[in-house]
Each structure stands twice: as C-alpha cells, then as structure tokens.
C-alpha cells in the first residue's frame, strides 16, 4: 500500500490499474534494479541519488522500502516528501479502538448539547407547566414584598458571609507607638492596680469567641488597627470602659454612642439601641448619657467605610462599677453578643425605641419580630 502511493504520480497513466497489480509490478522492478546494481560498480549508485537525498535514502533503508526509490532522477525528491505522511498514518493504529469509541461519545455529547441549546430558543413558554410558573412568580413576589417590609428573607444569609468587627479598646500600640493602657486605677502610692485595656480585652475575647461559635466572620481589632482604614463589616463594636477618676460623687452607668456624623435612626443608631437594650437587660447598671467627644468623634469613625455601622460601648465606670466590670466578664460578653444578634438577626428586642421603616439614608430598621432568646435569661 505504501509502495503504490510512492509511485502514484510517476505512473499517472496507470492509475486505472488495481493497487495490488501496481505493487507487484513495483516489486518486480525493484528486484531487477537490485540485481543490476549489485552487478554494476559504485559510481553508478552515486550518480543515481543526488547528494541531498542521501539522508532520505538512509531513512528508507531502515524502513525497508529502499528499492522503491531507485527510479530515474525525478523519483528521489518524491520519496523524501511522502515519507512523513506514511509514518503519521501508521502511528495511531494500536489505540484506534479506544480512541474511536471516545470520539463517538464526544461527538454525541457535543451535538446533544448544541441541539438542546438551540431548541431552548424555539420552545413555547406555555410548554412549561402553568402551575410551576405561577408558583415561582408568587415566591419571588413574596420575597420582594418581604424585603421591602424589612422582613428576613426565607433563605438566610450564611453566617460566615457576615462580618463583625470587635475593637478591644486600647489594645495594641497607640498612634504614637507607645503602649496604651487606657484609663487606669491607682492605689494610694500611685501604682496602677487596674487597666482599662485589660477589662476591654477580657470582654472582647469572649464576644469574639461566642460569635465565632455561631459561624460569623468575626475580627478582633486593635484600637489603632491598620485594618480600620476603610473597614467594611456588617457591624463594628468598640468596647471600652470609663475613667477611674474620682468625681467626688457617685458616677456610674454604661454609655452607648455612635459617630456624630452618622444619622440618628440609621443603621448605627439601630446597632447602638440593640446593644443598649440587651446590655441594660443583663448588667445591673443604668444607662448614662454622659457622652464625650472621645465617643462621638472617635478616631475610628473617621477611618471606617461610610456604610459600616459602628458604635462604641463604655461598659461602666472603673471606680463605682469596678465589681461589675471585673467579676463576671462572661456576663458582659453575653449581653453584647445578644445586642449584636439583635442587630444582625432582628431578635432580642424587648423594648425597642426605634420605629421600623426606611430611613432617608436607605437603611431599613426591621419590624420587630417575636423575640427569640439565643441564651436563657
Ligand atoms: Zn477607652
């Protein structure tokens, strides 16, 4: 078969002959040449094949069809050109069964997909069961209406997609690079006996651990954490404790505050009220309204992203409320977690002062739902 291909062009006039007849004729010619070349001298061989075709001749020798190329001068370049074609044809033979089968499967799958895709454009919409269409429409209408009214969507956002930042007040280095204990209480010799940063940290770690246990994405942040720049989260709570200064009178209570730049009755205010309600429910302290610029104009509010709801909680005064602040950090943390859940999940709202509805800033204060206590009270 290979041999007749080689000589196809030189023997164009014989193209009507069968392949086997050509092959036999070629073999006969080749045998005759071989005999004649043996009887002749070397120079005759050199004259037949030009220098350029020497390599091709060597190759053909190894392939076992050398003699076919021993035609007149025109044949030698012809052999050189056709050789690779024969080699390529032979190669896939061992795996032809498997590849043929896989090829068939491939063609079937691809054409099925193509036909299915094309048919989609021509199918009459009424072909789909009307009951199914109506069911889907009702479902989406309900979801849209529910979202507009501020109700939770039927499918809840997975907790791990929701991010909460907890600032452990005064943790880490201050802006100047120095250690920052926050407020401190001193004994009569001026030695520090209680540091605000420690109180904050004890509570903040418990809050973070508790929210992590509920699969929220929670981050513990330092007071001057670089991550606070353009910080984005569903909620940010900064935990602090108030001064140990002796005012000469009984000064007690917890304080909640938001940035003075944020709208009252926006998301920040809702977060603040959620924390205040729950903190007041757990912790035996009154709500104080002694707000300072440290709270309403905190450096944090100038850094975070404008759409990140943020609030600051002063757990209590370190002098009058010292026992509450130091004896049971678990209780304080639980109160804060319930407050965050109030904001995140619209639960734990026993006495909400905020009217539900859409604020001009775009934030929706959800309508109150039946309180679902996460922890027993
Ligand atoms: Zn502080």
Short mmCIF file of C-alpha atoms and ligand atoms in Angstrom, two decimals:
data_model
loop_
_atom_site.label_atom_id
_atom_site.label_comp_id
_atom_site.label_asym_id
_atom_site.label_seq_id
_atom_site.Cartn_x
_atom_site.Cartn_y
_atom_site.Cartn_z
CA UNK A 1 0.00 0.00 0.00
CA UNK A 2 2.78 2.40 0.84
CA UNK A 3 4.71 1.49 -2.22
CA UNK A 4 1.92 2.29 -4.64
CA UNK A 5 1.41 5.69 -3.05
CA UNK A 6 5.05 6.44 -3.59
CA UNK A 7 4.80 5.84 -7.28
CA UNK A 8 1.33 7.20 -7.85
CA UNK A 9 2.47 10.36 -9.57
CA UNK A 10 5.19 8.96 -11.82
CA UNK A 11 2.69 6.35 -13.04
CA UNK A 12 -0.31 8.55 -13.64
CA UNK A 13 -1.11 6.82 -16.90
CA UNK A 14 -1.57 3.55 -14.98
CA UNK A 15 -3.96 4.97 -12.43
CA UNK A 16 -6.74 2.61 -13.59
CA UNK A 17 -4.74 -0.45 -12.54
CA UNK A 18 -5.51 -2.07 -9.22
CA UNK A 19 -3.24 -1.36 -6.27
CA UNK A 20 -2.05 -4.95 -6.00
CA UNK A 21 -1.10 -5.05 -9.66
CA UNK A 22 0.95 -1.88 -9.25
CA UNK A 23 2.59 -3.26 -6.15
CA UNK A 24 3.58 -6.48 -7.86
CA UNK A 25 4.97 -4.52 -10.77
CA UNK A 26 6.97 -2.30 -8.44
CA UNK A 27 8.40 -5.23 -6.52
CA UNK A 28 9.42 -6.78 -9.78
CA UNK A 29 11.16 -3.60 -10.90
CA UNK A 30 12.84 -3.25 -7.55
CA UNK A 31 14.18 -6.79 -7.64
CA UNK A 32 15.56 -6.21 -11.12
CA UNK A 33 17.28 -2.99 -10.06
CA UNK A 34 18.77 -4.63 -7.02
CA UNK A 35 20.30 -7.32 -9.16
CA UNK A 36 21.61 -4.82 -11.69
CA UNK A 37 23.05 -2.51 -9.04
CA UNK A 38 24.90 -5.42 -7.46
CA UNK A 39 26.48 -6.27 -10.77
CA UNK A 40 27.35 -2.66 -11.55
CA UNK A 41 30.11 -0.62 -9.87
CA UNK A 42 29.84 2.02 -7.03
CA UNK A 43 29.95 5.22 -9.22
CA UNK A 44 26.69 4.21 -10.79
CA UNK A 45 24.95 4.30 -7.40
CA UNK A 46 26.35 7.75 -6.59
CA UNK A 47 25.11 9.04 -9.93
CA UNK A 48 21.58 7.87 -9.27
CA UNK A 49 20.98 9.61 -5.96
CA UNK A 50 21.91 13.27 -5.66
CA UNK A 51 23.90 14.33 -2.52
CA UNK A 52 20.84 15.96 -0.98
CA UNK A 53 18.85 12.77 -0.92
CA UNK A 54 21.45 10.68 0.88
CA UNK A 55 19.76 11.09 4.23
CA UNK A 56 16.38 10.23 2.78
CA UNK A 57 17.84 7.10 1.29
CA UNK A 58 19.24 6.06 4.68
CA UNK A 59 15.86 6.51 6.29
CA UNK A 60 14.10 4.49 3.66
CA UNK A 61 16.63 1.72 4.12
CA UNK A 62 15.71 1.39 7.78
CA UNK A 63 12.04 1.34 6.85
CA UNK A 64 12.61 -1.48 4.40
CA UNK A 65 11.49 0.14 1.15
CA UNK A 66 14.77 1.46 -0.18
CA UNK A 67 14.42 -0.16 -3.55
CA UNK A 68 11.24 1.64 -4.47
CA UNK A 69 13.11 4.92 -4.65
CA UNK A 70 15.55 3.62 -7.21
CA UNK A 71 13.72 5.15 -10.17
CA UNK A 72 15.11 7.79 -12.51
CA UNK A 73 16.27 11.17 -11.09
CA UNK A 74 12.76 12.62 -10.60
CA UNK A 75 11.77 9.91 -8.10
CA UNK A 76 14.24 10.65 -5.31
CA UNK A 77 12.74 14.02 -4.17
CA UNK A 78 9.30 12.43 -4.41
CA UNK A 79 10.22 9.79 -1.81
CA UNK A 80 11.58 12.41 0.54
CA UNK A 81 8.34 14.35 0.50
CA UNK A 82 5.98 11.44 1.08
CA UNK A 83 7.87 9.60 3.83
CA UNK A 84 6.44 11.52 6.84
CA UNK A 85 2.91 11.01 5.64
CA UNK A 86 3.26 7.23 5.77
CA UNK A 87 4.76 7.43 9.28
CA UNK A 88 1.84 9.50 10.58
CA UNK A 89 -0.71 7.11 9.13
CA UNK A 90 0.77 4.13 10.90
CA UNK A 91 1.08 5.67 14.34
CA UNK A 92 -2.48 5.69 15.80
CA UNK A 93 -3.16 2.08 14.91
CA UNK A 94 -2.66 0.42 18.36
CA UNK A 95 -5.21 2.68 20.14
CA UNK A 96 -7.65 3.10 17.28
CA UNK A 97 -10.42 1.08 19.02
CA UNK A 98 -10.41 3.13 22.23
CA UNK A 99 -9.97 6.49 20.53
CA UNK A 100 -12.72 5.73 18.08
CA UNK A 101 -15.10 4.89 20.89
CA UNK A 102 -14.23 8.03 22.86
CA UNK A 103 -14.51 10.12 19.73
CA UNK A 104 -18.01 8.82 19.13
CA UNK A 105 -19.04 9.61 22.71
CA UNK A 106 -17.58 13.12 22.39
CA UNK A 107 -19.44 13.84 19.16
CA UNK A 108 -22.71 12.57 20.64
CA UNK A 109 -22.37 14.69 23.79
CA UNK A 110 -21.39 17.87 21.97
CA UNK A 111 -24.14 17.57 19.36
CA UNK A 112 -26.74 16.81 22.04
CA UNK A 113 -25.71 19.94 23.96
CA UNK A 114 -25.82 22.03 20.80
CA UNK A 115 -29.27 20.80 19.81
CA UNK A 116 -30.63 21.30 23.34
CA UNK A 117 -29.28 24.85 23.43
CA UNK A 118 -30.77 25.68 20.04
CA UNK A 119 -34.15 24.18 20.95
CA UNK A 120 -34.37 26.43 24.01
CA UNK A 121 -34.94 29.40 21.72
CA UNK A 122 -37.89 27.83 19.96
CA UNK A 123 -39.79 26.29 22.88
CA UNK A 124 -43.15 27.91 23.53
CA UNK A 125 -43.19 29.30 27.12
CA UNK A 126 -46.61 27.69 27.59
CA UNK A 127 -44.90 24.35 27.31
CA UNK A 128 -43.80 24.82 30.96
CA UNK A 129 -46.49 23.77 33.43
CA UNK A 130 -48.51 26.95 34.27
CA UNK A 131 -48.76 25.89 37.91
CA UNK A 132 -44.97 25.85 38.17
CA UNK A 133 -44.68 29.29 36.56
CA UNK A 134 -47.30 30.73 38.91
CA UNK A 135 -45.61 29.17 41.93
CA UNK A 136 -42.29 30.73 41.00
CA UNK A 137 -43.89 34.14 40.44
CA UNK A 138 -45.65 34.04 43.82
CA UNK A 139 -42.43 33.01 45.52
CA UNK A 140 -40.44 35.91 44.08
CA UNK A 141 -43.27 38.40 44.77
CA UNK A 142 -43.35 37.28 48.39
CA UNK A 143 -39.59 37.67 48.72
CA UNK A 144 -39.65 41.14 47.16
CA UNK A 145 -42.55 42.24 49.38
CA UNK A 146 -40.83 40.78 52.42
CA UNK A 147 -37.58 42.60 51.73
CA UNK A 148 -39.46 45.88 51.17
CA UNK A 149 -41.22 45.47 54.52
CA UNK A 150 -37.90 44.69 56.21
CA UNK A 151 -38.74 41.08 56.97
CA UNK A 152 -36.00 38.50 56.87
CA UNK A 153 -35.75 36.63 53.56
CA UNK A 154 -36.79 32.96 53.66
CA UNK A 155 -33.27 31.81 52.85
CA UNK A 156 -30.91 33.24 55.41
CA UNK A 157 -27.50 34.53 54.51
CA UNK A 158 -24.92 32.08 55.84
CA UNK A 159 -23.30 33.48 58.97
CA UNK A 160 -19.80 33.05 57.66
CA UNK A 161 -20.58 35.57 54.92
CA UNK A 162 -21.42 38.17 57.57
CA UNK A 163 -18.58 40.07 59.09
CA UNK A 164 -18.43 41.60 62.55
CA UNK A 165 -15.57 43.69 63.86
CA UNK A 166 -14.85 43.92 67.60
CA UNK A 167 -12.39 46.58 68.74
CA UNK A 168 -10.74 45.68 72.03
CA UNK A 169 -10.34 49.24 73.31
CA UNK A 170 -6.74 50.48 73.71
CA UNK A 171 -5.30 47.14 72.66
CA UNK A 172 -2.01 47.34 70.78
CA UNK A 173 0.19 50.36 70.36
CA UNK A 174 -1.23 53.87 70.35
CA UNK A 175 -0.83 56.24 67.41
CA UNK A 176 2.50 57.43 68.82
CA UNK A 177 3.76 53.85 69.08
CA UNK A 178 3.61 53.74 72.89
CA UNK A 179 1.75 51.17 74.96
CA UNK A 180 -1.76 52.39 75.75
CA UNK A 181 -3.45 51.04 78.88
CA UNK A 182 -6.44 53.37 78.54
CA UNK A 183 -7.89 54.55 81.84
CA UNK A 184 -6.15 53.26 84.97
CA UNK A 185 -7.00 52.92 88.66
CA UNK A 186 -4.16 53.63 91.11
CA UNK A 187 -3.57 52.77 94.74
CA UNK A 188 -2.59 55.40 97.29
CA UNK A 189 1.07 55.12 96.21
CA UNK A 190 0.28 55.87 92.58
CA UNK A 191 0.76 52.29 91.39
CA UNK A 192 -1.56 51.08 88.65
CA UNK A 193 -3.89 48.42 90.02
CA UNK A 194 -6.43 48.20 87.18
CA UNK A 195 -6.11 49.00 83.49
CA UNK A 196 -8.98 49.64 81.13
CA UNK A 197 -7.32 47.74 78.26
CA UNK A 198 -7.39 44.54 80.36
CA UNK A 199 -11.10 44.90 81.17
CA UNK A 200 -11.90 45.54 77.49
CA UNK A 201 -9.79 42.61 76.32
CA UNK A 202 -11.36 40.13 78.74
CA UNK A 203 -14.80 41.02 77.39
CA UNK A 204 -13.81 41.38 73.71
CA UNK A 205 -12.19 37.93 73.54
CA UNK A 206 -15.36 36.36 74.92
CA UNK A 207 -17.55 38.24 72.45
CA UNK A 208 -15.37 37.18 69.54
CA UNK A 209 -15.28 33.55 70.66
CA UNK A 210 -19.05 33.46 71.12
CA UNK A 211 -19.79 34.95 67.68
CA UNK A 212 -17.23 32.66 66.07
CA UNK A 213 -19.09 29.77 67.65
CA UNK A 214 -22.15 30.94 65.71
CA UNK A 215 -20.11 30.89 62.49
CA UNK A 216 -19.97 34.63 61.96
CA UNK A 217 -16.87 36.05 60.35
CA UNK A 218 -15.50 37.91 63.40
CA UNK A 219 -12.38 40.01 63.68
CA UNK A 220 -10.73 41.20 66.86
CA UNK A 221 -9.26 44.62 66.12
CA UNK A 222 -6.71 46.74 67.98
CA UNK A 223 -7.50 50.33 68.93
CA UNK A 224 -5.34 51.64 66.09
CA UNK A 225 -5.60 48.61 63.86
CA UNK A 226 -4.45 49.34 60.28
CA UNK A 227 -7.42 47.29 59.07
CA UNK A 228 -9.75 50.03 60.34
CA UNK A 229 -8.93 52.16 57.30
CA UNK A 230 -11.95 51.86 55.03
CA UNK A 231 -13.09 48.95 57.21
CA UNK A 232 -16.12 47.11 55.84
CA UNK A 233 -18.32 44.91 58.00
CA UNK A 234 -21.95 44.30 58.88
CA UNK A 235 -21.30 45.72 62.33
CA UNK A 236 -18.42 47.21 64.29
CA UNK A 237 -18.48 47.43 68.09
CA UNK A 238 -15.74 49.20 70.02
CA UNK A 239 -15.52 48.03 73.64
CA UNK A 240 -14.26 50.46 76.28
CA UNK A 241 -14.57 51.16 80.00
CA UNK A 242 -14.91 54.60 81.54
CA UNK A 243 -12.46 56.55 83.65
CA UNK A 244 -11.44 55.64 87.20
CA UNK A 245 -11.37 59.33 88.12
CA UNK A 246 -12.92 60.19 91.50
CA UNK A 247 -15.51 62.88 90.75
CA UNK A 248 -16.31 63.23 94.44
CA UNK A 249 -19.77 61.85 93.83
CA UNK A 250 -21.28 58.57 92.68
CA UNK A 251 -20.80 58.36 88.90
CA UNK A 252 -21.98 55.09 87.41
CA UNK A 253 -23.54 53.59 84.31
CA UNK A 254 -22.86 52.29 80.82
CA UNK A 255 -22.79 54.53 77.77
CA UNK A 256 -23.52 53.77 74.14
CA UNK A 257 -22.55 56.19 71.37
CA UNK A 258 -22.26 56.48 67.62
CA UNK A 259 -20.39 58.91 65.45
CA UNK A 260 -21.92 62.37 65.47
CA UNK A 261 -21.52 62.29 61.69
CA UNK A 262 -23.90 59.35 61.33
CA UNK A 263 -27.66 59.89 61.01
CA UNK A 264 -29.84 59.37 64.06
CA UNK A 265 -32.20 56.43 63.36
CA UNK A 266 -29.82 54.98 60.79
CA UNK A 267 -28.11 51.62 60.95
CA UNK A 268 -25.59 52.88 63.51
CA UNK A 269 -28.39 54.04 65.79
CA UNK A 270 -30.17 50.72 65.48
CA UNK A 271 -26.96 48.89 66.41
CA UNK A 272 -26.48 51.25 69.36
CA UNK A 273 -30.01 50.68 70.65
CA UNK A 274 -29.72 46.91 70.24
CA UNK A 275 -26.56 46.89 72.35
CA UNK A 276 -28.03 49.26 74.93
CA UNK A 277 -31.24 47.27 75.36
CA UNK A 278 -29.51 43.97 75.87
CA UNK A 279 -26.64 45.32 77.98
CA UNK A 280 -29.18 47.01 80.23
CA UNK A 281 -31.16 43.79 80.48
CA UNK A 282 -28.18 41.68 81.61
CA UNK A 283 -25.95 44.05 83.54
CA UNK A 284 -27.03 45.75 86.81
CA UNK A 285 -26.13 49.25 85.59
CA UNK A 286 -28.15 52.23 84.43
CA UNK A 287 -27.73 53.80 81.02
CA UNK A 288 -25.75 57.02 81.28
CA UNK A 289 -25.82 59.81 78.74
CA UNK A 290 -22.51 61.44 79.67
CA UNK A 291 -21.28 61.35 76.09
CA UNK A 292 -17.85 62.82 75.33
CA UNK A 293 -16.03 63.75 72.14
CA UNK A 294 -13.90 60.62 72.66
CA UNK A 295 -17.02 58.63 71.87
CA UNK A 296 -18.85 60.72 69.26
CA UNK A 297 -15.72 61.93 67.46
CA UNK A 298 -13.60 58.81 67.95
CA UNK A 299 -10.70 58.33 65.53
CA UNK A 300 -12.35 55.07 64.42
CA UNK A 301 -15.34 56.84 62.90
CA UNK A 302 -13.10 58.85 60.61
CA UNK A 303 -11.42 55.69 59.28
CA UNK A 304 -14.08 53.09 58.65
CA UNK A 305 -16.11 52.79 55.45
CA UNK A 306 -19.17 55.10 55.45
CA UNK A 307 -21.54 52.15 55.14
CA UNK A 308 -20.12 50.17 58.10
CA UNK A 309 -22.47 50.54 61.08
CA UNK A 310 -20.36 51.31 64.14
CA UNK A 311 -20.94 52.02 67.82
CA UNK A 312 -18.87 52.39 70.96
CA UNK A 313 -19.81 50.87 74.31
CA UNK A 314 -18.47 52.14 77.62
CA UNK A 315 -19.03 49.12 79.82
CA UNK A 316 -19.17 51.17 83.03
CA UNK A 317 -17.10 53.44 85.28
CA UNK A 318 -13.98 51.81 86.60
CA UNK A 319 -14.38 53.28 90.08
CA UNK A 320 -18.06 52.99 91.00
CA UNK A 321 -18.77 49.97 88.72
CA UNK A 322 -15.48 48.16 89.31
CA UNK A 323 -17.03 44.96 90.67
CA UNK A 324 -19.39 44.64 87.67
CA UNK A 325 -16.53 45.26 85.23
CA UNK A 326 -14.10 42.77 86.74
CA UNK A 327 -16.07 39.95 88.38
CA UNK A 328 -18.05 38.48 85.50
CA UNK A 329 -16.71 39.26 82.00
CA UNK A 330 -18.81 36.36 80.67
CA UNK A 331 -21.99 38.20 81.61
CA UNK A 332 -20.87 41.42 79.92
CA UNK A 333 -19.86 39.50 76.79
CA UNK A 334 -23.18 37.67 76.65
CA UNK A 335 -25.05 40.96 76.85
CA UNK A 336 -23.01 42.39 73.96
CA UNK A 337 -23.47 39.25 71.84
CA UNK A 338 -27.23 39.39 72.33
CA UNK A 339 -27.13 43.04 71.33
CA UNK A 340 -25.22 42.20 68.15
CA UNK A 341 -27.68 39.41 67.34
CA UNK A 342 -30.48 41.91 67.85
CA UNK A 343 -28.92 43.99 65.09
CA UNK A 344 -27.88 41.13 62.81
CA UNK A 345 -30.87 38.83 63.16
CA UNK A 346 -33.70 41.07 64.38
CA UNK A 347 -34.04 39.15 67.65
CA UNK A 348 -33.68 40.13 71.32
CA UNK A 349 -35.62 43.38 71.08
CA UNK A 350 -37.66 43.60 74.26
CA UNK A 351 -38.11 47.37 74.42
CA UNK A 352 -37.00 48.82 71.11
CA UNK A 353 -37.36 52.58 70.95
CA UNK A 354 -36.75 52.68 67.20
CA UNK A 355 -39.69 52.78 64.84
CA UNK A 356 -39.41 50.33 61.99
CA UNK A 357 -39.23 51.77 58.49
CA UNK A 358 -36.91 53.07 55.85
CA UNK A 359 -34.61 55.87 56.82
CA UNK A 360 -33.83 58.51 54.16
CA UNK A 361 -30.23 57.28 54.27
CA UNK A 362 -31.54 54.00 52.82
CA UNK A 363 -31.19 51.84 55.88
CA UNK A 364 -34.24 49.80 56.90
CA UNK A 365 -34.95 49.33 60.59
CA UNK A 366 -36.75 45.99 60.54
CA UNK A 367 -40.15 45.50 62.08
CA UNK A 368 -39.89 43.79 65.42
CA UNK A 369 -40.41 40.04 65.38
CA UNK A 370 -41.22 37.78 68.28
CA UNK A 371 -38.09 37.85 70.43
CA UNK A 372 -36.13 34.65 70.12
CA UNK A 373 -33.73 34.45 73.04
CA UNK A 374 -30.43 32.94 71.99
CA UNK A 375 -29.40 32.47 75.60
CA UNK A 376 -31.65 31.71 78.53
CA UNK A 377 -32.29 34.71 80.70
ZN1 LIG B 1 -11.29 53.73 76.39
#
